Amino acid sequence: MKNRQKRLNITAGVLAGLLAAVVLWGLIFRADPLQMQVSDGIEQIDLDTIYLRSSGVEVSFSDVILSGQNETRKLIVSTQTSTVSTKLTDRLIKQLDFDFMKKTQNVLYTGTGYFVVDLDNLTAANVVEDHEEKTVTIFVDHPYLQTIEIDPSRIIIEDVEESLLARGDIKLSVADYTAIEEDLRSRMEKELDTAANGQTTDALAVKMVKQVYEPIVKAIDRRYSVVVELK
């Protein structure tokens, strides 16, 4: 029994010695942790831009710019206000044009004209990429006067100027009012749609289209800039 206990003690001592030796060897000859190099094919150009080296995917600026063309987009580049007036005349005898036989009344219309650029007309041919110069050139149509909105609250109908023989209000039919509005709207359009306004809206169009698309281009690659030219 004593011999058996003695053998167990010897075995335990040997195991303890081996364990101590292994620990001591590990402390002295400690190896660096296992290191692995993994490549996901992504190269960081800067904080905002990455380039996929080996993915085989090339991002097209035109694809991204034209991706929302299923929605009609008209960019308002300028709004301008105009006021036009007309003088209504009512004669006591239609064939006689004497001041003492007629009464007059001034009507003033104020409207806002909207100059727009159609961005839904853009095609891939309108987007030119220059990878050497790092530019994306977008060709757009000249802005045009799309609509004129008449402000009802700013329609002014002045008092009737009566004469000696012509008294009372000037009576107008629905057809008269329609003709007056069409005439004033036409005159307002001619006043707004001028060569001078065209130059102003052209410059605004270039500036505002650039503001629309440059953030999109720079989100793909901030090294690129947008150039806008009119067709």
JSON list of C-alpha atoms in Angstrom, two decimals:
[
{"chain": "A", "resi": 1, "resn": "MET", "atom": "CA", "xyz": [0.00, 0.00, 0.00]},
{"chain": "A", "resi": 2, "resn": "LYS", "atom": "CA", "xyz": [2.81, 2.34, 0.89]},
{"chain": "A", "resi": 3, "resn": "ASN", "atom": "CA", "xyz": [4.63, 1.51, -2.37]},
{"chain": "A", "resi": 4, "resn": "ARG", "atom": "CA", "xyz": [1.49, 2.31, -4.38]},
{"chain": "A", "resi": 5, "resn": "GLN", "atom": "CA", "xyz": [1.07, 5.66, -2.66]},
{"chain": "A", "resi": 6, "resn": "LYS", "atom": "CA", "xyz": [4.73, 6.40, -3.27]},
{"chain": "A", "resi": 7, "resn": "ARG", "atom": "CA", "xyz": [4.37, 5.68, -7.01]},
{"chain": "A", "resi": 8, "resn": "LEU", "atom": "CA", "xyz": [1.35, 8.00, -7.25]},
{"chain": "A", "resi": 9, "resn": "ASN", "atom": "CA", "xyz": [3.28, 10.79, -5.56]},
{"chain": "A", "resi": 10, "resn": "ILE", "atom": "CA", "xyz": [6.19, 10.33, -7.97]},
{"chain": "A", "resi": 11, "resn": "THR", "atom": "CA", "xyz": [3.86, 10.40, -11.01]},
{"chain": "A", "resi": 12, "resn": "ALA", "atom": "CA", "xyz": [2.11, 13.54, -9.77]},
{"chain": "A", "resi": 13, "resn": "GLY", "atom": "CA", "xyz": [5.44, 15.24, -9.21]},
{"chain": "A", "resi": 14, "resn": "VAL", "atom": "CA", "xyz": [6.62, 14.38, -12.70]},
{"chain": "A", "resi": 15, "resn": "LEU", "atom": "CA", "xyz": [3.40, 15.75, -14.28]},
{"chain": "A", "resi": 16, "resn": "ALA", "atom": "CA", "xyz": [3.67, 18.95, -12.23]},
{"chain": "A", "resi": 17, "resn": "GLY", "atom": "CA", "xyz": [7.24, 19.38, -13.35]},
{"chain": "A", "resi": 18, "resn": "LEU", "atom": "CA", "xyz": [6.33, 18.90, -17.01]},
{"chain": "A", "resi": 19, "resn": "LEU", "atom": "CA", "xyz": [3.47, 21.40, -16.72]},
{"chain": "A", "resi": 20, "resn": "ALA", "atom": "CA", "xyz": [5.77, 23.98, -15.13]},
{"chain": "A", "resi": 21, "resn": "ALA", "atom": "CA", "xyz": [8.34, 23.45, -17.86]},
{"chain": "A", "resi": 22, "resn": "VAL", "atom": "CA", "xyz": [5.71, 24.00, -20.60]},
{"chain": "A", "resi": 23, "resn": "VAL", "atom": "CA", "xyz": [4.48, 27.23, -18.98]},
{"chain": "A", "resi": 24, "resn": "LEU", "atom": "CA", "xyz": [8.05, 28.51, -18.55]},
{"chain": "A", "resi": 25, "resn": "TRP", "atom": "CA", "xyz": [8.88, 27.72, -22.19]},
{"chain": "A", "resi": 26, "resn": "GLY", "atom": "CA", "xyz": [5.77, 29.56, -23.37]},
{"chain": "A", "resi": 27, "resn": "LEU", "atom": "CA", "xyz": [6.72, 32.67, -21.40]},
{"chain": "A", "resi": 28, "resn": "ILE", "atom": "CA", "xyz": [10.27, 32.70, -22.72]},
{"chain": "A", "resi": 29, "resn": "PHE", "atom": "CA", "xyz": [9.61, 31.79, -26.38]},
{"chain": "A", "resi": 30, "resn": "ARG", "atom": "CA", "xyz": [6.22, 33.44, -26.78]},
{"chain": "A", "resi": 31, "resn": "ALA", "atom": "CA", "xyz": [5.09, 33.54, -30.45]},
{"chain": "A", "resi": 32, "resn": "ASP", "atom": "CA", "xyz": [3.07, 36.33, -32.09]},
{"chain": "A", "resi": 33, "resn": "PRO", "atom": "CA", "xyz": [-0.63, 35.64, -32.61]},
{"chain": "A", "resi": 34, "resn": "LEU", "atom": "CA", "xyz": [-1.64, 34.12, -35.91]},
{"chain": "A", "resi": 35, "resn": "GLN", "atom": "CA", "xyz": [-2.02, 36.81, -38.55]},
{"chain": "A", "resi": 36, "resn": "MET", "atom": "CA", "xyz": [-4.16, 36.52, -41.69]},
{"chain": "A", "resi": 37, "resn": "GLN", "atom": "CA", "xyz": [-4.27, 38.88, -44.65]},
{"chain": "A", "resi": 38, "resn": "VAL", "atom": "CA", "xyz": [-7.73, 39.11, -46.18]},
{"chain": "A", "resi": 39, "resn": "SER", "atom": "CA", "xyz": [-8.50, 41.25, -49.23]},
{"chain": "A", "resi": 40, "resn": "ASP", "atom": "CA", "xyz": [-12.08, 42.24, -50.02]},
{"chain": "A", "resi": 41, "resn": "GLY", "atom": "CA", "xyz": [-11.09, 44.12, -53.19]},
{"chain": "A", "resi": 42, "resn": "ILE", "atom": "CA", "xyz": [-11.91, 47.53, -51.68]},
{"chain": "A", "resi": 43, "resn": "GLU", "atom": "CA", "xyz": [-9.39, 50.34, -51.86]},
{"chain": "A", "resi": 44, "resn": "GLN", "atom": "CA", "xyz": [-10.01, 53.45, -49.74]},
{"chain": "A", "resi": 45, "resn": "ILE", "atom": "CA", "xyz": [-9.21, 56.50, -51.86]},
{"chain": "A", "resi": 46, "resn": "ASP", "atom": "CA", "xyz": [-10.21, 58.98, -49.16]},
{"chain": "A", "resi": 47, "resn": "LEU", "atom": "CA", "xyz": [-12.76, 59.25, -46.38]},
{"chain": "A", "resi": 48, "resn": "ASP", "atom": "CA", "xyz": [-15.69, 59.60, -48.77]},
{"chain": "A", "resi": 49, "resn": "THR", "atom": "CA", "xyz": [-14.65, 57.45, -51.75]},
{"chain": "A", "resi": 50, "resn": "ILE", "atom": "CA", "xyz": [-13.90, 53.76, -52.25]},
{"chain": "A", "resi": 51, "resn": "TYR", "atom": "CA", "xyz": [-12.82, 51.93, -55.38]},
{"chain": "A", "resi": 52, "resn": "LEU", "atom": "CA", "xyz": [-13.63, 48.27, -56.05]},
{"chain": "A", "resi": 53, "resn": "ARG", "atom": "CA", "xyz": [-10.31, 46.95, -57.45]},
{"chain": "A", "resi": 54, "resn": "SER", "atom": "CA", "xyz": [-11.18, 43.44, -58.47]},
{"chain": "A", "resi": 55, "resn": "SER", "atom": "CA", "xyz": [-14.95, 43.34, -58.38]},
{"chain": "A", "resi": 56, "resn": "GLY", "atom": "CA", "xyz": [-15.30, 43.78, -62.13]},
{"chain": "A", "resi": 57, "resn": "VAL", "atom": "CA", "xyz": [-18.08, 46.36, -61.53]},
{"chain": "A", "resi": 58, "resn": "GLU", "atom": "CA", "xyz": [-17.68, 49.82, -63.04]},
{"chain": "A", "resi": 59, "resn": "VAL", "atom": "CA", "xyz": [-20.09, 52.48, -61.85]},
{"chain": "A", "resi": 60, "resn": "SER", "atom": "CA", "xyz": [-21.49, 54.68, -64.63]},
{"chain": "A", "resi": 61, "resn": "PHE", "atom": "CA", "xyz": [-22.29, 58.26, -63.69]},
{"chain": "A", "resi": 62, "resn": "SER", "atom": "CA", "xyz": [-24.95, 58.44, -66.40]},
{"chain": "A", "resi": 63, "resn": "ASP", "atom": "CA", "xyz": [-26.71, 55.34, -65.04]},
{"chain": "A", "resi": 64, "resn": "VAL", "atom": "CA", "xyz": [-27.00, 56.96, -61.63]},
{"chain": "A", "resi": 65, "resn": "ILE", "atom": "CA", "xyz": [-28.01, 60.38, -62.99]},
{"chain": "A", "resi": 66, "resn": "LEU", "atom": "CA", "xyz": [-30.69, 58.88, -65.23]},
{"chain": "A", "resi": 67, "resn": "SER", "atom": "CA", "xyz": [-31.92, 56.33, -62.69]},
{"chain": "A", "resi": 68, "resn": "GLY", "atom": "CA", "xyz": [-34.94, 58.43, -61.72]},
{"chain": "A", "resi": 69, "resn": "GLN", "atom": "CA", "xyz": [-36.13, 59.27, -65.22]},
{"chain": "A", "resi": 70, "resn": "ASN", "atom": "CA", "xyz": [-39.41, 57.42, -64.70]},
{"chain": "A", "resi": 71, "resn": "GLU", "atom": "CA", "xyz": [-40.51, 60.48, -62.75]},
{"chain": "A", "resi": 72, "resn": "THR", "atom": "CA", "xyz": [-41.21, 63.71, -64.61]},
{"chain": "A", "resi": 73, "resn": "ARG", "atom": "CA", "xyz": [-38.87, 66.37, -63.29]},
{"chain": "A", "resi": 74, "resn": "LYS", "atom": "CA", "xyz": [-39.02, 70.01, -64.24]},
{"chain": "A", "resi": 75, "resn": "LEU", "atom": "CA", "xyz": [-36.53, 72.20, -62.44]},
{"chain": "A", "resi": 76, "resn": "ILE", "atom": "CA", "xyz": [-37.82, 75.73, -61.78]},
{"chain": "A", "resi": 77, "resn": "VAL", "atom": "CA", "xyz": [-34.80, 77.98, -62.31]},
{"chain": "A", "resi": 78, "resn": "SER", "atom": "CA", "xyz": [-36.53, 81.36, -62.10]},
{"chain": "A", "resi": 79, "resn": "THR", "atom": "CA", "xyz": [-39.82, 82.99, -61.15]},
{"chain": "A", "resi": 80, "resn": "GLN", "atom": "CA", "xyz": [-40.62, 86.50, -62.32]},
{"chain": "A", "resi": 81, "resn": "THR", "atom": "CA", "xyz": [-43.57, 88.76, -61.60]},
{"chain": "A", "resi": 82, "resn": "SER", "atom": "CA", "xyz": [-45.29, 91.01, -64.10]},
{"chain": "A", "resi": 83, "resn": "THR", "atom": "CA", "xyz": [-48.21, 93.43, -63.98]},
{"chain": "A", "resi": 84, "resn": "VAL", "atom": "CA", "xyz": [-50.18, 94.42, -67.07]},
{"chain": "A", "resi": 85, "resn": "SER", "atom": "CA", "xyz": [-53.26, 96.56, -67.50]},
{"chain": "A", "resi": 86, "resn": "THR", "atom": "CA", "xyz": [-56.00, 97.29, -69.98]},
{"chain": "A", "resi": 87, "resn": "LYS", "atom": "CA", "xyz": [-58.58, 100.04, -70.27]},
{"chain": "A", "resi": 88, "resn": "LEU", "atom": "CA", "xyz": [-62.20, 99.02, -70.78]},
{"chain": "A", "resi": 89, "resn": "THR", "atom": "CA", "xyz": [-64.38, 101.44, -72.70]},
{"chain": "A", "resi": 90, "resn": "ASP", "atom": "CA", "xyz": [-68.14, 101.54, -72.92]},
{"chain": "A", "resi": 91, "resn": "ARG", "atom": "CA", "xyz": [-69.69, 104.01, -75.38]},
{"chain": "A", "resi": 92, "resn": "LEU", "atom": "CA", "xyz": [-73.22, 105.25, -75.17]},
{"chain": "A", "resi": 93, "resn": "ILE", "atom": "CA", "xyz": [-73.41, 104.93, -78.95]},
{"chain": "A", "resi": 94, "resn": "LYS", "atom": "CA", "xyz": [-70.93, 102.37, -80.22]},
{"chain": "A", "resi": 95, "resn": "GLN", "atom": "CA", "xyz": [-70.22, 104.20, -83.45]},
{"chain": "A", "resi": 96, "resn": "LEU", "atom": "CA", "xyz": [-69.49, 107.57, -81.82]},
{"chain": "A", "resi": 97, "resn": "ASP", "atom": "CA", "xyz": [-66.15, 108.04, -80.05]},
{"chain": "A", "resi": 98, "resn": "PHE", "atom": "CA", "xyz": [-66.75, 111.19, -78.04]},
{"chain": "A", "resi": 99, "resn": "ASP", "atom": "CA", "xyz": [-65.38, 111.55, -74.52]},
{"chain": "A", "resi": 100, "resn": "PHE", "atom": "CA", "xyz": [-68.67, 112.92, -73.15]},
{"chain": "A", "resi": 101, "resn": "MET", "atom": "CA", "xyz": [-70.45, 109.79, -74.43]},
{"chain": "A", "resi": 102, "resn": "LYS", "atom": "CA", "xyz": [-68.18, 107.07, -73.01]},
{"chain": "A", "resi": 103, "resn": "LYS", "atom": "CA", "xyz": [-67.01, 105.71, -69.68]},
{"chain": "A", "resi": 104, "resn": "THR", "atom": "CA", "xyz": [-63.73, 103.88, -68.99]},
{"chain": "A", "resi": 105, "resn": "GLN", "atom": "CA", "xyz": [-62.31, 101.53, -66.39]},
{"chain": "A", "resi": 106, "resn": "ASN", "atom": "CA", "xyz": [-58.75, 100.23, -65.83]},
{"chain": "A", "resi": 107, "resn": "VAL", "atom": "CA", "xyz": [-58.11, 96.56, -65.00]},
{"chain": "A", "resi": 108, "resn": "LEU", "atom": "CA", "xyz": [-54.70, 95.37, -63.75]},
{"chain": "A", "resi": 109, "resn": "TYR", "atom": "CA", "xyz": [-53.53, 91.76, -63.60]},
{"chain": "A", "resi": 110, "resn": "THR", "atom": "CA", "xyz": [-50.43, 90.57, -61.72]},
{"chain": "A", "resi": 111, "resn": "GLY", "atom": "CA", "xyz": [-48.99, 87.15, -62.48]},
{"chain": "A", "resi": 112, "resn": "THR", "atom": "CA", "xyz": [-45.92, 85.02, -61.86]},
{"chain": "A", "resi": 113, "resn": "GLY", "atom": "CA", "xyz": [-44.07, 83.37, -64.72]},
{"chain": "A", "resi": 114, "resn": "TYR", "atom": "CA", "xyz": [-42.20, 80.09, -64.12]},
{"chain": "A", "resi": 115, "resn": "PHE", "atom": "CA", "xyz": [-39.09, 79.33, -66.18]},
{"chain": "A", "resi": 116, "resn": "VAL", "atom": "CA", "xyz": [-38.17, 75.63, -66.09]},
{"chain": "A", "resi": 117, "resn": "VAL", "atom": "CA", "xyz": [-35.63, 73.14, -67.40]},
{"chain": "A", "resi": 118, "resn": "ASP", "atom": "CA", "xyz": [-36.83, 69.67, -68.40]},
{"chain": "A", "resi": 119, "resn": "LEU", "atom": "CA", "xyz": [-34.59, 67.15, -66.66]},
{"chain": "A", "resi": 120, "resn": "ASP", "atom": "CA", "xyz": [-36.78, 64.22, -67.68]},
{"chain": "A", "resi": 121, "resn": "ASN", "atom": "CA", "xyz": [-35.57, 64.71, -71.26]},
{"chain": "A", "resi": 122, "resn": "LEU", "atom": "CA", "xyz": [-32.01, 63.74, -70.36]},
{"chain": "A", "resi": 123, "resn": "THR", "atom": "CA", "xyz": [-30.57, 60.67, -72.08]},
{"chain": "A", "resi": 124, "resn": "ALA", "atom": "CA", "xyz": [-27.24, 58.85, -71.86]},
{"chain": "A", "resi": 125, "resn": "ALA", "atom": "CA", "xyz": [-26.08, 60.93, -74.84]},
{"chain": "A", "resi": 126, "resn": "ASN", "atom": "CA", "xyz": [-26.49, 64.06, -72.70]},
{"chain": "A", "resi": 127, "resn": "VAL", "atom": "CA", "xyz": [-24.05, 62.83, -70.04]},
{"chain": "A", "resi": 128, "resn": "VAL", "atom": "CA", "xyz": [-20.38, 62.77, -71.09]},
{"chain": "A", "resi": 129, "resn": "GLU", "atom": "CA", "xyz": [-17.75, 61.34, -68.74]},
{"chain": "A", "resi": 130, "resn": "ASP", "atom": "CA", "xyz": [-14.10, 62.40, -69.01]},
{"chain": "A", "resi": 131, "resn": "HIS", "atom": "CA", "xyz": [-12.03, 60.11, -66.79]},
{"chain": "A", "resi": 132, "resn": "GLU", "atom": "CA", "xyz": [-8.79, 61.95, -67.52]},
{"chain": "A", "resi": 133, "resn": "GLU", "atom": "CA", "xyz": [-10.09, 65.38, -66.61]},
{"chain": "A", "resi": 134, "resn": "LYS", "atom": "CA", "xyz": [-12.34, 63.89, -63.89]},
{"chain": "A", "resi": 135, "resn": "THR", "atom": "CA", "xyz": [-15.44, 65.71, -65.16]},
{"chain": "A", "resi": 136, "resn": "VAL", "atom": "CA", "xyz": [-19.02, 64.77, -65.96]},
{"chain": "A", "resi": 137, "resn": "THR", "atom": "CA", "xyz": [-20.56, 67.12, -68.51]},
{"chain": "A", "resi": 138, "resn": "ILE", "atom": "CA", "xyz": [-24.36, 67.32, -68.63]},
{"chain": "A", "resi": 139, "resn": "PHE", "atom": "CA", "xyz": [-26.08, 68.91, -71.63]},
{"chain": "A", "resi": 140, "resn": "VAL", "atom": "CA", "xyz": [-29.53, 70.37, -70.90]},
{"chain": "A", "resi": 141, "resn": "ASP", "atom": "CA", "xyz": [-32.12, 72.31, -72.88]},
{"chain": "A", "resi": 142, "resn": "HIS", "atom": "CA", "xyz": [-32.51, 76.05, -72.49]},
{"chain": "A", "resi": 143, "resn": "PRO", "atom": "CA", "xyz": [-35.09, 77.00, -69.85]},
{"chain": "A", "resi": 144, "resn": "TYR", "atom": "CA", "xyz": [-38.46, 78.13, -71.11]},
{"chain": "A", "resi": 145, "resn": "LEU", "atom": "CA", "xyz": [-41.52, 79.95, -69.77]},
{"chain": "A", "resi": 146, "resn": "GLN", "atom": "CA", "xyz": [-43.75, 77.04, -68.83]},
{"chain": "A", "resi": 147, "resn": "THR", "atom": "CA", "xyz": [-46.72, 78.76, -67.23]},
{"chain": "A", "resi": 148, "resn": "ILE", "atom": "CA", "xyz": [-48.06, 82.02, -65.86]},
{"chain": "A", "resi": 149, "resn": "GLU", "atom": "CA", "xyz": [-50.15, 81.99, -62.72]},
{"chain": "A", "resi": 150, "resn": "ILE", "atom": "CA", "xyz": [-52.51, 84.91, -62.22]},
{"chain": "A", "resi": 151, "resn": "ASP", "atom": "CA", "xyz": [-52.85, 85.93, -58.59]},
{"chain": "A", "resi": 152, "resn": "PRO", "atom": "CA", "xyz": [-56.59, 86.53, -57.98]},
{"chain": "A", "resi": 153, "resn": "SER", "atom": "CA", "xyz": [-55.86, 88.57, -54.87]},
{"chain": "A", "resi": 154, "resn": "ARG", "atom": "CA", "xyz": [-53.84, 91.04, -56.98]},
{"chain": "A", "resi": 155, "resn": "ILE", "atom": "CA", "xyz": [-56.40, 91.68, -59.71]},
{"chain": "A", "resi": 156, "resn": "ILE", "atom": "CA", "xyz": [-57.23, 95.36, -59.46]},
{"chain": "A", "resi": 157, "resn": "ILE", "atom": "CA", "xyz": [-60.38, 96.81, -61.01]},
{"chain": "A", "resi": 158, "resn": "GLU", "atom": "CA", "xyz": [-60.34, 100.57, -60.69]},
{"chain": "A", "resi": 159, "resn": "ASP", "atom": "CA", "xyz": [-63.38, 102.79, -60.40]},
{"chain": "A", "resi": 160, "resn": "VAL", "atom": "CA", "xyz": [-65.31, 103.70, -63.52]},
{"chain": "A", "resi": 161, "resn": "GLU", "atom": "CA", "xyz": [-64.44, 107.07, -64.99]},
{"chain": "A", "resi": 162, "resn": "GLU", "atom": "CA", "xyz": [-67.82, 108.46, -66.02]},
{"chain": "A", "resi": 163, "resn": "SER", "atom": "CA", "xyz": [-68.53, 111.19, -68.53]},
{"chain": "A", "resi": 164, "resn": "LEU", "atom": "CA", "xyz": [-71.34, 113.68, -68.97]},
{"chain": "A", "resi": 165, "resn": "LEU", "atom": "CA", "xyz": [-73.71, 111.30, -70.71]},
{"chain": "A", "resi": 166, "resn": "ALA", "atom": "CA", "xyz": [-72.24, 107.90, -69.75]},
{"chain": "A", "resi": 167, "resn": "ARG", "atom": "CA", "xyz": [-73.00, 106.89, -66.16]},
{"chain": "A", "resi": 168, "resn": "GLY", "atom": "CA", "xyz": [-72.96, 103.74, -64.04]},
{"chain": "A", "resi": 169, "resn": "ASP", "atom": "CA", "xyz": [-70.90, 100.54, -64.14]},
{"chain": "A", "resi": 170, "resn": "ILE", "atom": "CA", "xyz": [-69.46, 98.92, -67.21]},
{"chain": "A", "resi": 171, "resn": "LYS", "atom": "CA", "xyz": [-71.33, 95.68, -67.75]},
{"chain": "A", "resi": 172, "resn": "LEU", "atom": "CA", "xyz": [-69.32, 92.73, -69.06]},
{"chain": "A", "resi": 173, "resn": "SER", "atom": "CA", "xyz": [-70.38, 89.25, -70.10]},
{"chain": "A", "resi": 174, "resn": "VAL", "atom": "CA", "xyz": [-68.52, 86.04, -69.31]},
{"chain": "A", "resi": 175, "resn": "ALA", "atom": "CA", "xyz": [-67.15, 86.10, -72.84]},
{"chain": "A", "resi": 176, "resn": "ASP", "atom": "CA", "xyz": [-65.87, 89.64, -72.23]},
{"chain": "A", "resi": 177, "resn": "TYR", "atom": "CA", "xyz": [-64.03, 88.61, -69.06]},
{"chain": "A", "resi": 178, "resn": "THR", "atom": "CA", "xyz": [-62.51, 85.60, -70.84]},
{"chain": "A", "resi": 179, "resn": "ALA", "atom": "CA", "xyz": [-61.28, 87.74, -73.72]},
{"chain": "A", "resi": 180, "resn": "ILE", "atom": "CA", "xyz": [-59.81, 90.30, -71.31]},
{"chain": "A", "resi": 181, "resn": "GLU", "atom": "CA", "xyz": [-57.92, 87.63, -69.36]},
{"chain": "A", "resi": 182, "resn": "GLU", "atom": "CA", "xyz": [-56.56, 86.01, -72.51]},
{"chain": "A", "resi": 183, "resn": "ASP", "atom": "CA", "xyz": [-55.36, 89.36, -73.78]},
{"chain": "A", "resi": 184, "resn": "LEU", "atom": "CA", "xyz": [-53.67, 90.27, -70.50]},
{"chain": "A", "resi": 185, "resn": "ARG", "atom": "CA", "xyz": [-52.07, 86.83, -70.19]},
{"chain": "A", "resi": 186, "resn": "SER", "atom": "CA", "xyz": [-50.71, 87.10, -73.73]},
{"chain": "A", "resi": 187, "resn": "ARG", "atom": "CA", "xyz": [-49.26, 90.53, -73.05]},
{"chain": "A", "resi": 188, "resn": "MET", "atom": "CA", "xyz": [-47.75, 89.28, -69.80]},
{"chain": "A", "resi": 189, "resn": "GLU", "atom": "CA", "xyz": [-46.10, 86.37, -71.63]},
{"chain": "A", "resi": 190, "resn": "LYS", "atom": "CA", "xyz": [-44.52, 88.78, -74.16]},
{"chain": "A", "resi": 191, "resn": "GLU", "atom": "CA", "xyz": [-43.27, 90.96, -71.33]},
{"chain": "A", "resi": 192, "resn": "LEU", "atom": "CA", "xyz": [-41.63, 88.03, -69.50]},
{"chain": "A", "resi": 193, "resn": "ASP", "atom": "CA", "xyz": [-40.35, 85.94, -72.41]},
{"chain": "A", "resi": 194, "resn": "THR", "atom": "CA", "xyz": [-37.64, 88.32, -73.64]},
{"chain": "A", "resi": 195, "resn": "ALA", "atom": "CA", "xyz": [-34.04, 87.90, -74.78]},
{"chain": "A", "resi": 196, "resn": "ALA", "atom": "CA", "xyz": [-32.78, 89.63, -71.63]},
{"chain": "A", "resi": 197, "resn": "ASN", "atom": "CA", "xyz": [-34.72, 87.25, -69.40]},
{"chain": "A", "resi": 198, "resn": "GLY", "atom": "CA", "xyz": [-33.46, 84.37, -71.51]},
{"chain": "A", "resi": 199, "resn": "GLN", "atom": "CA", "xyz": [-29.84, 85.22, -70.72]},
{"chain": "A", "resi": 200, "resn": "THR", "atom": "CA", "xyz": [-30.64, 85.49, -67.04]},
{"chain": "A", "resi": 201, "resn": "THR", "atom": "CA", "xyz": [-32.48, 82.18, -66.90]},
{"chain": "A", "resi": 202, "resn": "ASP", "atom": "CA", "xyz": [-29.73, 80.45, -68.93]},
{"chain": "A", "resi": 203, "resn": "ALA", "atom": "CA", "xyz": [-27.15, 81.40, -66.32]},
{"chain": "A", "resi": 204, "resn": "LEU", "atom": "CA", "xyz": [-29.45, 80.30, -63.51]},
{"chain": "A", "resi": 205, "resn": "ALA", "atom": "CA", "xyz": [-30.12, 76.98, -65.25]},
{"chain": "A", "resi": 206, "resn": "VAL", "atom": "CA", "xyz": [-26.40, 76.16, -65.50]},
{"chain": "A", "resi": 207, "resn": "LYS", "atom": "CA", "xyz": [-25.90, 77.00, -61.83]},
{"chain": "A", "resi": 208, "resn": "MET", "atom": "CA", "xyz": [-28.94, 75.12, -60.49]},
{"chain": "A", "resi": 209, "resn": "VAL", "atom": "CA", "xyz": [-28.54, 71.96, -62.59]},
{"chain": "A", "resi": 210, "resn": "LYS", "atom": "CA", "xyz": [-24.96, 71.74, -61.33]},
{"chain": "A", "resi": 211, "resn": "GLN", "atom": "CA", "xyz": [-26.26, 72.03, -57.75]},
{"chain": "A", "resi": 212, "resn": "VAL", "atom": "CA", "xyz": [-28.69, 69.17, -58.41]},
{"chain": "A", "resi": 213, "resn": "TYR", "atom": "CA", "xyz": [-26.25, 66.67, -59.90]},
{"chain": "A", "resi": 214, "resn": "GLU", "atom": "CA", "xyz": [-22.84, 67.44, -58.42]},
{"chain": "A", "resi": 215, "resn": "PRO", "atom": "CA", "xyz": [-23.66, 65.89, -55.01]},
{"chain": "A", "resi": 216, "resn": "ILE", "atom": "CA", "xyz": [-24.75, 62.72, -56.85]},
{"chain": "A", "resi": 217, "resn": "VAL", "atom": "CA", "xyz": [-21.51, 62.54, -58.82]},
{"chain": "A", "resi": 218, "resn": "LYS", "atom": "CA", "xyz": [-19.33, 63.27, -55.80]},
{"chain": "A", "resi": 219, "resn": "ALA", "atom": "CA", "xyz": [-21.13, 60.56, -53.84]},
{"chain": "A", "resi": 220, "resn": "ILE", "atom": "CA", "xyz": [-19.72, 58.12, -56.41]},
{"chain": "A", "resi": 221, "resn": "ASP", "atom": "CA", "xyz": [-16.26, 59.69, -56.59]},
{"chain": "A", "resi": 222, "resn": "ARG", "atom": "CA", "xyz": [-15.51, 63.03, -54.99]},
{"chain": "A", "resi": 223, "resn": "ARG", "atom": "CA", "xyz": [-12.60, 63.63, -57.38]},
{"chain": "A", "resi": 224, "resn": "TYR", "atom": "CA", "xyz": [-15.08, 64.33, -60.18]},
{"chain": "A", "resi": 225, "resn": "SER", "atom": "CA", "xyz": [-16.81, 67.64, -60.81]},
{"chain": "A", "resi": 226, "resn": "VAL", "atom": "CA", "xyz": [-19.92, 68.49, -62.86]},
{"chain": "A", "resi": 227, "resn": "VAL", "atom": "CA", "xyz": [-19.96, 70.78, -65.87]},
{"chain": "A", "resi": 228, "resn": "VAL", "atom": "CA", "xyz": [-23.34, 71.92, -67.23]},
{"chain": "A", "resi": 229, "resn": "GLU", "atom": "CA", "xyz": [-23.71, 73.15, -70.81]},
{"chain": "A", "resi": 230, "resn": "LEU", "atom": "CA", "xyz": [-26.80, 74.26, -72.71]},
{"chain": "A", "resi": 231, "resn": "LYS", "atom": "CA", "xyz": [-27.69, 72.48, -75.93]}
]
